[in-house]
Amino acid sequence: MTAVPAPVSSTAAGALSAFLRGVERRALVVAELQCGDPARAEQTLVAVMRAFSAVASDLPMAQWPTRFWT
């Protein structure tokens, strides 16, 4: 049995999209430093952003930066 993600309003989806665009470049640099392989870092970042998107709808926006980077 799989959990169905909560529906996200268009405003929240826009805010989440803007947040992810804002952290994407920095997160890619961190991932490249940790992985040592740019292609692997990009794949990892895509997975992380997808996973974060799934839980972000349950969090207040003020907690997004802390939750994303930890």
mmCIF file of N, CA and C in Angstrom:
data_model
loop_
_atom_site.group_PDB
_atom_site.id
_atom_site.type_symbol
_atom_site.label_atom_id
_atom_site.label_comp_id
_atom_site.label_asym_id
_atom_site.label_seq_id
_atom_site.Cartn_x
_atom_site.Cartn_y
_atom_site.Cartn_z
ATOM 1 N N MET A 1 0.845 -1.173 0.000
ATOM 2 C CA MET A 1 0.000 0.000 0.000
ATOM 3 C C MET A 1 0.889 1.234 0.000
ATOM 4 N N THR A 2 0.581 2.190 -0.846
ATOM 5 C CA THR A 2 1.381 3.406 -0.915
ATOM 6 C C THR A 2 0.568 4.585 -0.422
ATOM 7 N N ALA A 3 1.263 5.529 0.158
ATOM 8 C CA ALA A 3 0.610 6.738 0.638
ATOM 9 C C ALA A 3 0.403 7.689 -0.531
ATOM 10 N N VAL A 4 -0.726 8.331 -0.540
ATOM 11 C CA VAL A 4 -1.024 9.309 -1.579
ATOM 12 C C VAL A 4 -0.605 10.670 -1.055
ATOM 13 N N PRO A 5 0.236 11.410 -1.815
ATOM 14 C CA PRO A 5 0.661 12.721 -1.345
ATOM 15 C C PRO A 5 -0.525 13.675 -1.221
ATOM 16 N N ALA A 6 -0.440 14.549 -0.251
ATOM 17 C CA ALA A 6 -1.491 15.536 -0.057
ATOM 18 C C ALA A 6 -1.519 16.492 -1.245
ATOM 19 N N PRO A 7 -2.717 16.919 -1.656
ATOM 20 C CA PRO A 7 -2.778 17.873 -2.761
ATOM 21 C C PRO A 7 -2.127 19.188 -2.354
ATOM 22 N N VAL A 8 -1.451 19.795 -3.300
ATOM 23 C CA VAL A 8 -0.741 21.040 -3.035
ATOM 24 C C VAL A 8 -1.427 22.150 -3.812
ATOM 25 N N SER A 9 -1.727 23.263 -3.141
ATOM 26 C CA SER A 9 -2.359 24.382 -3.828
ATOM 27 C C SER A 9 -1.393 24.974 -4.841
ATOM 28 N N SER A 10 -1.932 25.697 -5.809
ATOM 29 C CA SER A 10 -1.067 26.285 -6.835
ATOM 30 C C SER A 10 -0.127 27.323 -6.232
ATOM 31 N N THR A 11 -0.560 28.014 -5.190
ATOM 32 C CA THR A 11 0.310 28.983 -4.521
ATOM 33 C C THR A 11 1.468 28.275 -3.834
ATOM 34 N N ALA A 12 1.158 27.198 -3.126
ATOM 35 C CA ALA A 12 2.212 26.437 -2.447
ATOM 36 C C ALA A 12 3.145 25.792 -3.457
ATOM 37 N N ALA A 13 2.597 25.294 -4.560
ATOM 38 C CA ALA A 13 3.435 24.686 -5.595
ATOM 39 C C ALA A 13 4.378 25.723 -6.191
ATOM 40 N N GLY A 14 3.888 26.931 -6.398
ATOM 41 C CA GLY A 14 4.733 28.008 -6.917
ATOM 42 C C GLY A 14 5.817 28.393 -5.927
ATOM 43 N N ALA A 15 5.456 28.442 -4.654
ATOM 44 C CA ALA A 15 6.440 28.774 -3.621
ATOM 45 C C ALA A 15 7.501 27.685 -3.520
ATOM 46 N N LEU A 16 7.082 26.434 -3.599
ATOM 47 C CA LEU A 16 8.032 25.327 -3.541
ATOM 48 C C LEU A 16 8.958 25.352 -4.751
ATOM 49 N N SER A 17 8.404 25.610 -5.909
ATOM 50 C CA SER A 17 9.212 25.693 -7.126
ATOM 51 C C SER A 17 10.248 26.808 -7.012
ATOM 52 N N ALA A 18 9.841 27.956 -6.504
ATOM 53 C CA ALA A 18 10.770 29.077 -6.326
ATOM 54 C C ALA A 18 11.851 28.732 -5.304
ATOM 55 N N PHE A 19 11.466 28.069 -4.223
ATOM 56 C CA PHE A 19 12.447 27.672 -3.215
ATOM 57 C C PHE A 19 13.485 26.736 -3.816
ATOM 58 N N LEU A 20 13.027 25.728 -4.549
ATOM 59 C CA LEU A 20 13.953 24.755 -5.139
ATOM 60 C C LEU A 20 14.867 25.402 -6.176
ATOM 61 N N ARG A 21 14.333 26.332 -6.959
ATOM 62 C CA ARG A 21 15.194 27.061 -7.907
ATOM 63 C C ARG A 21 16.258 27.853 -7.160
ATOM 64 N N GLY A 22 15.880 28.398 -6.012
ATOM 65 C CA GLY A 22 16.812 29.206 -5.230
ATOM 66 C C GLY A 22 17.946 28.415 -4.598
ATOM 67 N N VAL A 23 17.705 27.155 -4.280
ATOM 68 C CA VAL A 23 18.748 26.347 -3.633
ATOM 69 C C VAL A 23 19.455 25.404 -4.597
ATOM 70 N N GLU A 24 18.933 25.279 -5.807
ATOM 71 C CA GLU A 24 19.440 24.267 -6.740
ATOM 72 C C GLU A 24 20.928 24.417 -7.043
ATOM 73 N N ARG A 25 21.380 25.609 -7.360
ATOM 74 C CA ARG A 25 22.785 25.799 -7.746
ATOM 75 C C ARG A 25 23.728 25.454 -6.597
ATOM 76 N N ARG A 26 23.412 25.969 -5.412
ATOM 77 C CA ARG A 26 24.237 25.693 -4.240
ATOM 78 C C ARG A 26 24.228 24.206 -3.890
ATOM 79 N N ALA A 27 23.059 23.606 -3.979
ATOM 80 C CA ALA A 27 22.938 22.181 -3.667
ATOM 81 C C ALA A 27 23.734 21.336 -4.657
ATOM 82 N N LEU A 28 23.769 21.754 -5.914
ATOM 83 C CA LEU A 28 24.544 21.015 -6.908
ATOM 84 C C LEU A 28 26.037 21.108 -6.602
ATOM 85 N N VAL A 29 26.503 22.272 -6.195
ATOM 86 C CA VAL A 29 27.917 22.427 -5.828
ATOM 87 C C VAL A 29 28.256 21.518 -4.648
ATOM 88 N N VAL A 30 27.411 21.508 -3.633
ATOM 89 C CA VAL A 30 27.643 20.655 -2.464
ATOM 90 C C VAL A 30 27.641 19.184 -2.878
ATOM 91 N N ALA A 31 26.684 18.800 -3.709
ATOM 92 C CA ALA A 31 26.603 17.407 -4.158
ATOM 93 C C ALA A 31 27.835 17.015 -4.972
ATOM 94 N N GLU A 32 28.320 17.920 -5.828
ATOM 95 C CA GLU A 32 29.526 17.626 -6.611
ATOM 96 C C GLU A 32 30.741 17.459 -5.707
ATOM 97 N N LEU A 33 30.846 18.295 -4.691
ATOM 98 C CA LEU A 33 31.966 18.174 -3.752
ATOM 99 C C LEU A 33 31.900 16.853 -2.993
ATOM 100 N N GLN A 34 30.705 16.437 -2.633
ATOM 101 C CA GLN A 34 30.562 15.192 -1.882
ATOM 102 C C GLN A 34 30.716 13.956 -2.756
ATOM 103 N N CYS A 35 30.195 14.003 -3.975
ATOM 104 C CA CYS A 35 30.235 12.827 -4.866
ATOM 105 C C CYS A 35 31.547 12.721 -5.634
ATOM 106 N N GLY A 36 32.082 13.871 -6.028
ATOM 107 C CA GLY A 36 33.279 13.863 -6.853
ATOM 108 C C GLY A 36 32.990 13.591 -8.323
ATOM 109 N N ASP A 37 31.730 13.432 -8.679
ATOM 110 C CA ASP A 37 31.333 13.130 -10.053
ATOM 111 C C ASP A 37 30.132 14.011 -10.412
ATOM 112 N N PRO A 38 30.301 14.941 -11.357
ATOM 113 C CA PRO A 38 29.207 15.860 -11.694
ATOM 114 C C PRO A 38 27.915 15.163 -12.142
ATOM 115 N N ALA A 39 28.032 14.093 -12.911
ATOM 116 C CA ALA A 39 26.829 13.389 -13.377
ATOM 117 C C ALA A 39 26.095 12.734 -12.211
ATOM 118 N N ARG A 40 26.837 12.105 -11.325
ATOM 119 C CA ARG A 40 26.231 11.468 -10.145
ATOM 120 C C ARG A 40 25.619 12.535 -9.236
ATOM 121 N N ALA A 41 26.288 13.669 -9.099
ATOM 122 C CA ALA A 41 25.775 14.753 -8.265
ATOM 123 C C ALA A 41 24.439 15.260 -8.797
ATOM 124 N N GLU A 42 24.329 15.400 -10.109
ATOM 125 C CA GLU A 42 23.081 15.874 -10.697
ATOM 126 C C GLU A 42 21.951 14.865 -10.481
ATOM 127 N N GLN A 43 22.243 13.591 -10.646
ATOM 128 C CA GLN A 43 21.232 12.550 -10.406
ATOM 129 C C GLN A 43 20.782 12.558 -8.946
ATOM 130 N N THR A 44 21.737 12.717 -8.066
ATOM 131 C CA THR A 44 21.432 12.747 -6.637
ATOM 132 C C THR A 44 20.572 13.951 -6.297
ATOM 133 N N LEU A 45 20.913 15.100 -6.863
ATOM 134 C CA LEU A 45 20.150 16.315 -6.591
ATOM 135 C C LEU A 45 18.708 16.174 -7.071
ATOM 136 N N VAL A 46 18.504 15.588 -8.225
ATOM 137 C CA VAL A 46 17.141 15.366 -8.725
ATOM 138 C C VAL A 46 16.356 14.501 -7.736
ATOM 139 N N ALA A 47 16.977 13.445 -7.245
ATOM 140 C CA ALA A 47 16.310 12.560 -6.285
ATOM 141 C C ALA A 47 15.997 13.288 -4.980
ATOM 142 N N VAL A 48 16.941 14.090 -4.509
ATOM 143 C CA VAL A 48 16.744 14.835 -3.258
ATOM 144 C C VAL A 48 15.614 15.850 -3.407
ATOM 145 N N MET A 49 15.594 16.564 -4.522
ATOM 146 C CA MET A 49 14.549 17.571 -4.728
ATOM 147 C C MET A 49 13.174 16.909 -4.848
ATOM 148 N N ARG A 50 13.109 15.768 -5.491
ATOM 149 C CA ARG A 50 11.841 15.041 -5.606
ATOM 150 C C ARG A 50 11.378 14.574 -4.222
ATOM 151 N N ALA A 51 12.289 14.042 -3.439
ATOM 152 C CA ALA A 51 11.941 13.577 -2.093
ATOM 153 C C ALA A 51 11.519 14.746 -1.206
ATOM 154 N N PHE A 52 12.224 15.861 -1.312
ATOM 155 C CA PHE A 52 11.872 17.027 -0.507
ATOM 156 C C PHE A 52 10.490 17.552 -0.895
ATOM 157 N N SER A 53 10.193 17.558 -2.176
ATOM 158 C CA SER A 53 8.883 18.028 -2.639
ATOM 159 C C SER A 53 7.749 17.213 -2.032
ATOM 160 N N ALA A 54 7.997 15.943 -1.816
ATOM 161 C CA ALA A 54 6.968 15.068 -1.249
ATOM 162 C C ALA A 54 6.654 15.409 0.203
ATOM 163 N N VAL A 55 7.630 15.891 0.952
ATOM 164 C CA VAL A 55 7.393 16.195 2.371
ATOM 165 C C VAL A 55 7.167 17.679 2.631
ATOM 166 N N ALA A 56 7.532 18.536 1.703
ATOM 167 C CA ALA A 56 7.445 19.981 1.925
ATOM 168 C C ALA A 56 6.014 20.459 2.122
ATOM 169 N N SER A 57 5.059 19.798 1.493
ATOM 170 C CA SER A 57 3.666 20.240 1.616
ATOM 171 C C SER A 57 3.142 20.093 3.044
ATOM 172 N N ASP A 58 3.784 19.257 3.836
ATOM 173 C CA ASP A 58 3.370 19.066 5.229
ATOM 174 C C ASP A 58 4.084 20.010 6.193
ATOM 175 N N LEU A 59 4.996 20.821 5.675
ATOM 176 C CA LEU A 59 5.803 21.702 6.520
ATOM 177 C C LEU A 59 5.464 23.167 6.275
ATOM 178 N N PRO A 60 5.588 24.004 7.302
ATOM 179 C CA PRO A 60 5.476 25.440 7.068
ATOM 180 C C PRO A 60 6.675 25.911 6.227
ATOM 181 N N MET A 61 6.455 26.887 5.384
ATOM 182 C CA MET A 61 7.528 27.377 4.509
ATOM 183 C C MET A 61 8.758 27.830 5.286
ATOM 184 N N ALA A 62 8.564 28.342 6.479
ATOM 185 C CA ALA A 62 9.697 28.809 7.280
ATOM 186 C C ALA A 62 10.656 27.676 7.633
ATOM 187 N N GLN A 63 10.179 26.442 7.624
ATOM 188 C CA GLN A 63 11.030 25.295 7.954
ATOM 189 C C GLN A 63 11.708 24.673 6.736
ATOM 190 N N TRP A 64 11.336 25.095 5.537
ATOM 191 C CA TRP A 64 11.905 24.486 4.335
ATOM 192 C C TRP A 64 13.428 24.548 4.273
ATOM 193 N N PRO A 65 14.052 25.708 4.507
ATOM 194 C CA PRO A 65 15.522 25.739 4.399
ATOM 195 C C PRO A 65 16.207 24.771 5.363
ATOM 196 N N THR A 66 15.774 24.764 6.605
ATOM 197 C CA THR A 66 16.388 23.874 7.589
ATOM 198 C C THR A 66 16.195 22.417 7.208
ATOM 199 N N ARG A 67 14.999 22.059 6.799
ATOM 200 C CA ARG A 67 14.719 20.666 6.442
ATOM 201 C C ARG A 67 15.441 20.251 5.164
ATOM 202 N N PHE A 68 15.585 21.161 4.212
ATOM 203 C CA PHE A 68 16.262 20.812 2.961
ATOM 204 C C PHE A 68 17.740 20.541 3.205
ATOM 205 N N TRP A 69 18.379 21.378 4.010
ATOM 206 C CA TRP A 69 19.832 21.272 4.189
ATOM 207 C C TRP A 69 20.244 20.293 5.278
ATOM 208 N N THR A 70 19.296 19.701 6.006
ATOM 209 C CA THR A 70 19.678 18.720 7.033
ATOM 210 C C THR A 70 19.179 17.339 6.702
#
